[in-house]
Coordinates of N, CA, C and O and ligand atoms in Angstrom, one line a residue:
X819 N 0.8 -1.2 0.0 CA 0.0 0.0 0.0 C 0.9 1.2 0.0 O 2.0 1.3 0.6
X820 N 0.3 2.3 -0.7 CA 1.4 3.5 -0.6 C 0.7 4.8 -0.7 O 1.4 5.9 -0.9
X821 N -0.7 4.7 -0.5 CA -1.3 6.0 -0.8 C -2.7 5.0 0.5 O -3.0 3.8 0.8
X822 N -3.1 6.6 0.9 CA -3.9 6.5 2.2 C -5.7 5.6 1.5 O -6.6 5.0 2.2
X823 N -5.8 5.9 0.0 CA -7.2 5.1 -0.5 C -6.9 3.6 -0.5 O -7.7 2.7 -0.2
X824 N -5.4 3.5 -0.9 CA -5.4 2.0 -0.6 C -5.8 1.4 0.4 O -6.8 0.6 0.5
X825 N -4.5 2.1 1.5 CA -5.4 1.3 2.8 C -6.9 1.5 3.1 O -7.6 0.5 3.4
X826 N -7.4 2.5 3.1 CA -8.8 2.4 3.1 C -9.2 1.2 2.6 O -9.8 0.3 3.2
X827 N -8.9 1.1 1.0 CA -9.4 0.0 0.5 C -8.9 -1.3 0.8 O -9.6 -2.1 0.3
X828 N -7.9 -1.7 1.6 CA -8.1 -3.0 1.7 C -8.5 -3.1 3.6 O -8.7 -4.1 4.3
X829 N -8.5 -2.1 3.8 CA -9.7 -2.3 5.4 C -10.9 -2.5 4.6 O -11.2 -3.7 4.7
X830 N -11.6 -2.0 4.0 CA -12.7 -2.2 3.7 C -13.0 -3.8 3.3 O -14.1 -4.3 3.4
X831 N -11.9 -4.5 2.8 CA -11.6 -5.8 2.1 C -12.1 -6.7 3.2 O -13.1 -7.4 3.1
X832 N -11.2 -6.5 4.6 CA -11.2 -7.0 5.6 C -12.6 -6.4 6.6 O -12.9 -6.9 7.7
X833 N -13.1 -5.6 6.2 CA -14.3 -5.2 7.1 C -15.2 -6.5 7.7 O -15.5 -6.3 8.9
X834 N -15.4 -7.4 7.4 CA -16.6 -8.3 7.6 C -15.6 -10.0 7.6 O -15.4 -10.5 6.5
X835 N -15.2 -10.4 8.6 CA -14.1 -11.4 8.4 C -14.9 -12.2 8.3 O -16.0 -12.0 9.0
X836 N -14.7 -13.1 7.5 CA -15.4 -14.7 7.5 C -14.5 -15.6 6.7 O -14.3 -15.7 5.5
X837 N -14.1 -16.3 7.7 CA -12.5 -17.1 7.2 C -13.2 -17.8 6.6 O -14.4 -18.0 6.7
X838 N -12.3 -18.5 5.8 CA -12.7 -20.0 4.8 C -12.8 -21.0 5.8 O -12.5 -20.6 6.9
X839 N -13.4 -22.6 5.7 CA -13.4 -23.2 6.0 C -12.6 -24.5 5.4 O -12.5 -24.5 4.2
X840 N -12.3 -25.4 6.1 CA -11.4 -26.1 5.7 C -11.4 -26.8 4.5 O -10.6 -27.7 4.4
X841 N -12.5 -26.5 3.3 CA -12.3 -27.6 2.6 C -12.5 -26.3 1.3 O -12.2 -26.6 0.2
X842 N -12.8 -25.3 1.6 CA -12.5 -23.8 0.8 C -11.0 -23.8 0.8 O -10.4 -23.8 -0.2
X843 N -10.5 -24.0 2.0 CA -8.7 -23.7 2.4 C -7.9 -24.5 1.0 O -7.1 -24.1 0.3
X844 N -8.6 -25.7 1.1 CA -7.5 -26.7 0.0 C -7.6 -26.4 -1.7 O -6.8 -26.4 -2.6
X845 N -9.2 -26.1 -1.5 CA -9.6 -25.3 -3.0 C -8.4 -24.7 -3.3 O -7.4 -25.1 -4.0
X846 N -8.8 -23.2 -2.4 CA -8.0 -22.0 -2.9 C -6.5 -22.5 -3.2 O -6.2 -22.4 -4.3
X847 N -5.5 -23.1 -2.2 CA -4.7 -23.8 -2.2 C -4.1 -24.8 -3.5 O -2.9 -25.0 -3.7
X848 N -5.2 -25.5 -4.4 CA -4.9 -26.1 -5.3 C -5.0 -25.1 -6.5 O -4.3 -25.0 -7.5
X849 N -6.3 -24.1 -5.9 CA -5.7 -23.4 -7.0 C -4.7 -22.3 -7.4 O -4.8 -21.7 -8.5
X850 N -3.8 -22.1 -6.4 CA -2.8 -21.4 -6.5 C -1.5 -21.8 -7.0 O -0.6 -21.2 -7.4
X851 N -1.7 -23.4 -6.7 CA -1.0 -24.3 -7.3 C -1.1 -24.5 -8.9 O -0.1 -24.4 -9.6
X852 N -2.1 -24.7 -9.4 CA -2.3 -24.3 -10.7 C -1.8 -23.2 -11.7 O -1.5 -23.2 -12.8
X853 N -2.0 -21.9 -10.4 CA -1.7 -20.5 -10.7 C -0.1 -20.1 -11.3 O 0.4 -19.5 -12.3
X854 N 0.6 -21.1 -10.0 CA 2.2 -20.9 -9.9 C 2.5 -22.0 -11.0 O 3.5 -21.9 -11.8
X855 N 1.9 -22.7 -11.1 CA 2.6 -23.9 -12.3 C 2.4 -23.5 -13.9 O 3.3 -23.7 -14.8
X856 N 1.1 -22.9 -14.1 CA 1.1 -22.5 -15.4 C 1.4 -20.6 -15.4 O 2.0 -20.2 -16.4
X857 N 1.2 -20.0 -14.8 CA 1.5 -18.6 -15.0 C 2.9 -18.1 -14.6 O 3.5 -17.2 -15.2
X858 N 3.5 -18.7 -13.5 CA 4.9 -18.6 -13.4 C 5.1 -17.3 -11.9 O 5.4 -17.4 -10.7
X859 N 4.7 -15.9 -12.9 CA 4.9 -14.9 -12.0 C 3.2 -14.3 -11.3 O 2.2 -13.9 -11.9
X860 N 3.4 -14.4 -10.1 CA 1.4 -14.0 -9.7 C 1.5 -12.8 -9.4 O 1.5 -12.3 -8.2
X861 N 1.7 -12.0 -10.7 CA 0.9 -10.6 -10.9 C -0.3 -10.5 -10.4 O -0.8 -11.6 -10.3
X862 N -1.1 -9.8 -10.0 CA -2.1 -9.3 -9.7 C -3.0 -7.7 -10.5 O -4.1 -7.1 -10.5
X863 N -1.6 -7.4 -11.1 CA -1.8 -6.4 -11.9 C -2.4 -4.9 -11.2 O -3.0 -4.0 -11.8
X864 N -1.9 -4.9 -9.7 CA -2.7 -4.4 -8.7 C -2.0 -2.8 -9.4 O -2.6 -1.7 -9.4
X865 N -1.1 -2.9 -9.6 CA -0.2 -1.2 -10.3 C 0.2 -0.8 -9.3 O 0.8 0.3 -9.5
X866 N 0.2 -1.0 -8.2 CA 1.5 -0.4 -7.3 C 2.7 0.1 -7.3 O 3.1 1.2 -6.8
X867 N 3.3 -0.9 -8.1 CA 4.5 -0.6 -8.4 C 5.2 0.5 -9.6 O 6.3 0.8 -9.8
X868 N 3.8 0.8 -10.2 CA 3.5 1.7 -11.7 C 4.3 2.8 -11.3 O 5.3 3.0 -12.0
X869 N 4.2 3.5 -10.3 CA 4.6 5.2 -10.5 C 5.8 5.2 -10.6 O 6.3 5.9 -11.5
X870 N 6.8 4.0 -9.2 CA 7.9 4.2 -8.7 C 8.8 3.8 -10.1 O 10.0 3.9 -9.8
X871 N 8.6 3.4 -11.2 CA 9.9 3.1 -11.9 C 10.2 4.1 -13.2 O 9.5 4.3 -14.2
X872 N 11.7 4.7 -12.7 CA 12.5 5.7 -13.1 C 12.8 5.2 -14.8 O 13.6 5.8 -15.6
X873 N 11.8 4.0 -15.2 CA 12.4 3.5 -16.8 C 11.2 3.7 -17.1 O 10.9 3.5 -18.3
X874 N 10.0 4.3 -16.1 CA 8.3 4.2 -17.2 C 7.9 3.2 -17.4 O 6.8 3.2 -18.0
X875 N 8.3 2.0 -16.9 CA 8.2 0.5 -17.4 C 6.4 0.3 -17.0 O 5.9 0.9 -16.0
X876 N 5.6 -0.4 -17.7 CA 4.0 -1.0 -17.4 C 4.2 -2.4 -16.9 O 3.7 -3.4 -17.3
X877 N 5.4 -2.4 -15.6 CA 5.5 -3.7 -15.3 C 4.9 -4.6 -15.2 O 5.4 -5.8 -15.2
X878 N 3.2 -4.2 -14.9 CA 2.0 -5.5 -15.0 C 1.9 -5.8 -16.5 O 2.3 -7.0 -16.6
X879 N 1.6 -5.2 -17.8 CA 1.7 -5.5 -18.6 C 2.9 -6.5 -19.2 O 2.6 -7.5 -19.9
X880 N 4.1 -6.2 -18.8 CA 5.2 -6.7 -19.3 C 5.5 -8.2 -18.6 O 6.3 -9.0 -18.9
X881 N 4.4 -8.1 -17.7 CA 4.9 -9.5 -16.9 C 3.5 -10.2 -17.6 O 3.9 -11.1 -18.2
X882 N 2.1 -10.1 -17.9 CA 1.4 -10.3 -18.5 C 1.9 -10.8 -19.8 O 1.3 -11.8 -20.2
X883 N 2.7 -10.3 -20.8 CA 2.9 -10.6 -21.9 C 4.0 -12.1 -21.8 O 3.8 -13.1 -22.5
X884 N 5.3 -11.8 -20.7 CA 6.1 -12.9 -19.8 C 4.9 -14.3 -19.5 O 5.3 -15.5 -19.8
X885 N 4.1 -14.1 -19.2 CA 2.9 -15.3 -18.3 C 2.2 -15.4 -19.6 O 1.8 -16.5 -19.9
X886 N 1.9 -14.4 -20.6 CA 1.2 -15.3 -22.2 C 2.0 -16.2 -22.6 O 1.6 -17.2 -23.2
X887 N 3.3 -15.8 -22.5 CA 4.4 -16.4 -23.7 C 4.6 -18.0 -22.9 O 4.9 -19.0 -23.6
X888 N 4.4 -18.1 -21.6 CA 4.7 -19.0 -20.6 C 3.3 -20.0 -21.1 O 3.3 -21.2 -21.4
X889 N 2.7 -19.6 -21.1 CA 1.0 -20.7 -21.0 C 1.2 -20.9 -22.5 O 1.6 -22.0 -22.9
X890 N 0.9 -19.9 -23.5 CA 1.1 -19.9 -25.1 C 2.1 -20.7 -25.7 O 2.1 -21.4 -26.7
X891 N 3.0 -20.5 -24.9 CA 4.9 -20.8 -26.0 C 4.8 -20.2 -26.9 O 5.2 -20.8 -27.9
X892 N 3.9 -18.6 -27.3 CA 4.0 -18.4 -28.4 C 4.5 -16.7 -27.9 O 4.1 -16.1 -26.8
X893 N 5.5 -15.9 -28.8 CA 6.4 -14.9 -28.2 C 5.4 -14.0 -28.2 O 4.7 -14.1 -29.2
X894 N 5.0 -13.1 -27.2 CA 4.6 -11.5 -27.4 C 3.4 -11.6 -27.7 O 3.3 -10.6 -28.3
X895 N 2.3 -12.2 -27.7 CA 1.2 -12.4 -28.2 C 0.2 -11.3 -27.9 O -1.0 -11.5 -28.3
X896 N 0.6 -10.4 -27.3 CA -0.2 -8.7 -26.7 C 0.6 -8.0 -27.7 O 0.6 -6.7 -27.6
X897 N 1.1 -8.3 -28.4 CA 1.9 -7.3 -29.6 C 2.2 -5.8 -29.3 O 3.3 -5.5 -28.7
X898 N 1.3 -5.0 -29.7 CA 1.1 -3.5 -29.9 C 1.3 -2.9 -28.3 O 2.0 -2.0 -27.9
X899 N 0.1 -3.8 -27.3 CA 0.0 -3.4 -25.6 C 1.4 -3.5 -25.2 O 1.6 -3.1 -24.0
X900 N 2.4 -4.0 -25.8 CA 3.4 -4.7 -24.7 C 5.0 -3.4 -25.3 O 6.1 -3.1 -24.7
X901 N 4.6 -3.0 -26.6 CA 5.5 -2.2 -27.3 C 5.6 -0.5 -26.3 O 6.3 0.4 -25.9
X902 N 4.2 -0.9 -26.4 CA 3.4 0.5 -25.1 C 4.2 0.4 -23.8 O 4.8 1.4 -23.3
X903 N 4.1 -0.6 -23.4 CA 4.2 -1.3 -21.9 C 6.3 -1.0 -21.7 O 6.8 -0.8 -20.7
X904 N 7.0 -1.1 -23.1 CA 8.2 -0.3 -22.7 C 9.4 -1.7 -23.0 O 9.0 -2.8 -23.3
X905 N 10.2 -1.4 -22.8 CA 11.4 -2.3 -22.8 C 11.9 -2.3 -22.0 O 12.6 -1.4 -21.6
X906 N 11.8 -4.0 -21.5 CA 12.3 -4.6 -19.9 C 14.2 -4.8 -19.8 O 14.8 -5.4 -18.9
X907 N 14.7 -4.2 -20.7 CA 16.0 -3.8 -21.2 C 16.8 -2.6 -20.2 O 18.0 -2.5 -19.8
X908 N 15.6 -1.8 -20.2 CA 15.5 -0.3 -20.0 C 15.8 -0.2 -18.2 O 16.3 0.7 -17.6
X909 N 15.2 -1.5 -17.6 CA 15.3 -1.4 -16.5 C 16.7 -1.5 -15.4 O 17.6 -2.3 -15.4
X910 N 16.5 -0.7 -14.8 CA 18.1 -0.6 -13.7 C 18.4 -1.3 -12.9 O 19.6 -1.4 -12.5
X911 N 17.4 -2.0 -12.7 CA 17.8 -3.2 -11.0 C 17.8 -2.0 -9.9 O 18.6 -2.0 -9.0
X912 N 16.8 -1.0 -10.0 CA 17.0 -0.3 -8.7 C 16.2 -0.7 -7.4 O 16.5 -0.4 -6.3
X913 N 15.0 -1.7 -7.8 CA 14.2 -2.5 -7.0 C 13.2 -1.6 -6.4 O 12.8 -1.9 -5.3
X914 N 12.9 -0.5 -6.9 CA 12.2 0.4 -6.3 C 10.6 -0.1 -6.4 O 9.8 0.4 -5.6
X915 N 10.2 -0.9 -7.0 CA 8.9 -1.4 -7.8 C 8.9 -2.6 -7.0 O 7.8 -3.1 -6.7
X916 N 10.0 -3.3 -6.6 CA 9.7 -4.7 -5.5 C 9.0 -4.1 -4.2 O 7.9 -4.5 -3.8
X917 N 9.5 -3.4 -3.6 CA 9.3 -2.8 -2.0 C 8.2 -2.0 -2.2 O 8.1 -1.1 -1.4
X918 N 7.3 -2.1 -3.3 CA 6.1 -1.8 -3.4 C 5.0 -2.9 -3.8 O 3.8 -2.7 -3.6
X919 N 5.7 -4.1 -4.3 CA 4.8 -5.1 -4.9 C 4.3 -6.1 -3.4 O 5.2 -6.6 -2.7
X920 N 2.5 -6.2 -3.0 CA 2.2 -7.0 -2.0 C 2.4 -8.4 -2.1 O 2.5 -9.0 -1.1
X921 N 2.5 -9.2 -3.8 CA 3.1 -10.3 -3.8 C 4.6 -10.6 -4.1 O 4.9 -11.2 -5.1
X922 N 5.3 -10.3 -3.2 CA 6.3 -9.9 -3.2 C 7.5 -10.5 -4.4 O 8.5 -11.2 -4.4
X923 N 7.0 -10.0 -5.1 CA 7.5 -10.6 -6.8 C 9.0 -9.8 -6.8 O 9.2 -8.7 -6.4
X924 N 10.1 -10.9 -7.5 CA 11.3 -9.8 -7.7 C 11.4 -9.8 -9.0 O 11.6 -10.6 -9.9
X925 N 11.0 -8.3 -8.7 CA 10.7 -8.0 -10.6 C 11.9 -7.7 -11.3 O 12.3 -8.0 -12.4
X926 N 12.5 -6.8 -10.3 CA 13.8 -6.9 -11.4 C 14.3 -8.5 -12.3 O 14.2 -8.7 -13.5
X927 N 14.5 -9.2 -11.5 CA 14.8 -10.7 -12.0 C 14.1 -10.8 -13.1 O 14.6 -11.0 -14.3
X928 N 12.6 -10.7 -12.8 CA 11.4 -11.1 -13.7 C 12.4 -10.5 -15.0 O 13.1 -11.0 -16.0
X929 N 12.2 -9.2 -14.6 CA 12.9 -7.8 -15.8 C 13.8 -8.6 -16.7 O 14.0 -8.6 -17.9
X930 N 14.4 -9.4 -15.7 CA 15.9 -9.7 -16.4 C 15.7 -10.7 -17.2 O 16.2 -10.7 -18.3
X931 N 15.0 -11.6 -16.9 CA 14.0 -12.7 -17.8 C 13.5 -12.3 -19.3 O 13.7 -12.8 -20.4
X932 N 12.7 -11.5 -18.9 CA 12.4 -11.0 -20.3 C 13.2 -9.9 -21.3 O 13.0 -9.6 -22.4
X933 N 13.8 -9.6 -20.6 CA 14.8 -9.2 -21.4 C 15.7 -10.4 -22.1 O 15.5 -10.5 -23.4
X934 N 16.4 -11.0 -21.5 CA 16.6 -12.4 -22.1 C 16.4 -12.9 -23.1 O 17.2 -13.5 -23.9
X935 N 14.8 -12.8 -23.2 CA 14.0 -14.0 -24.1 C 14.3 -13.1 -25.8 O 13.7 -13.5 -26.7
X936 N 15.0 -12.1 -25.9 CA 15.2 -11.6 -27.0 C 16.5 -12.1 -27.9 O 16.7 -11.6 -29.0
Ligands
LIG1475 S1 13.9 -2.4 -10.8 FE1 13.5 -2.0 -13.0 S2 11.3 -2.3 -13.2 FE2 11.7 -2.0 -11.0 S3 11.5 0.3 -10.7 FE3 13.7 -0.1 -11.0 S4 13.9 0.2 -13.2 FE4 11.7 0.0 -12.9
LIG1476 S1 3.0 -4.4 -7.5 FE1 3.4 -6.6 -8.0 S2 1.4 -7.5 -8.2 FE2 1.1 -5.3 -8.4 S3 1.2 -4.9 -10.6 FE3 3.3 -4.6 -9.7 S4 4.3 -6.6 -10.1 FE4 2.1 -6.9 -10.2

């Protein structure tokens, strides 16, 4: 969280608790297992991390196009969105976009990854 609506907004998330129950728990659980097996990186695409990077990078986008190419095998398949979204080249390793990300993704790495795949 990094701005005061967020937290608002995820109190509001948590306003009314009503935990899972044990057989919800294993659901969610298998399906995150699915999540991490075919998608790779669990973006959330929440944009947190959007403001803080000094390269402009659309790092939800660019990891989205990273997680098509992963499920697809097929390169870049957001084409035009992902040209928008900037070049993962461009990025510094300054990590200023991790210490903002709640699933605590290391994006630079990610970065470094798709940079790579060229
Ligand atoms: S580590 Fe890379 S992607 Fe993250 S904020 Fe710095 S330049 Fe942007
Ligand atoms: S902060 Fe993390 S989860 Fe949110 S958009 Fe950026 S990389 Fe994705």
């Amino acid at each position: 969280m990094s701005t005061p609506e967020q937290l608002l907004d995820n109190l509001a998330t948590f306003d009314h608790h009503d935990p899972l129950n044990e057989k919800e728990q294993a659901v969610l659980e298998q399906a995150r297992k699915v999540f991490m097996d075919k998608l790779g990186v669990p973006c959330s695409a929440c944009r947190y991390c959007c403001d803080t990077c000094p390269a402009g990078l659309d790092i939800p986008m660019l990891i989205r196009g990273y997680n098509e190419q992963n499920t697809s095998g097929e390169l870049w398949r957001l084409g035009s969105a992902l040209t928008a979204a900037g070049n993962a080249a461009d990025c510094i390793g300054c990590g200023l976009c991790a210490k903002k990300c709640p699933q605590k993704i290391n994006i630079p790495e990610v970065m470094r990854s798709i940079r790579d795949l060229h």
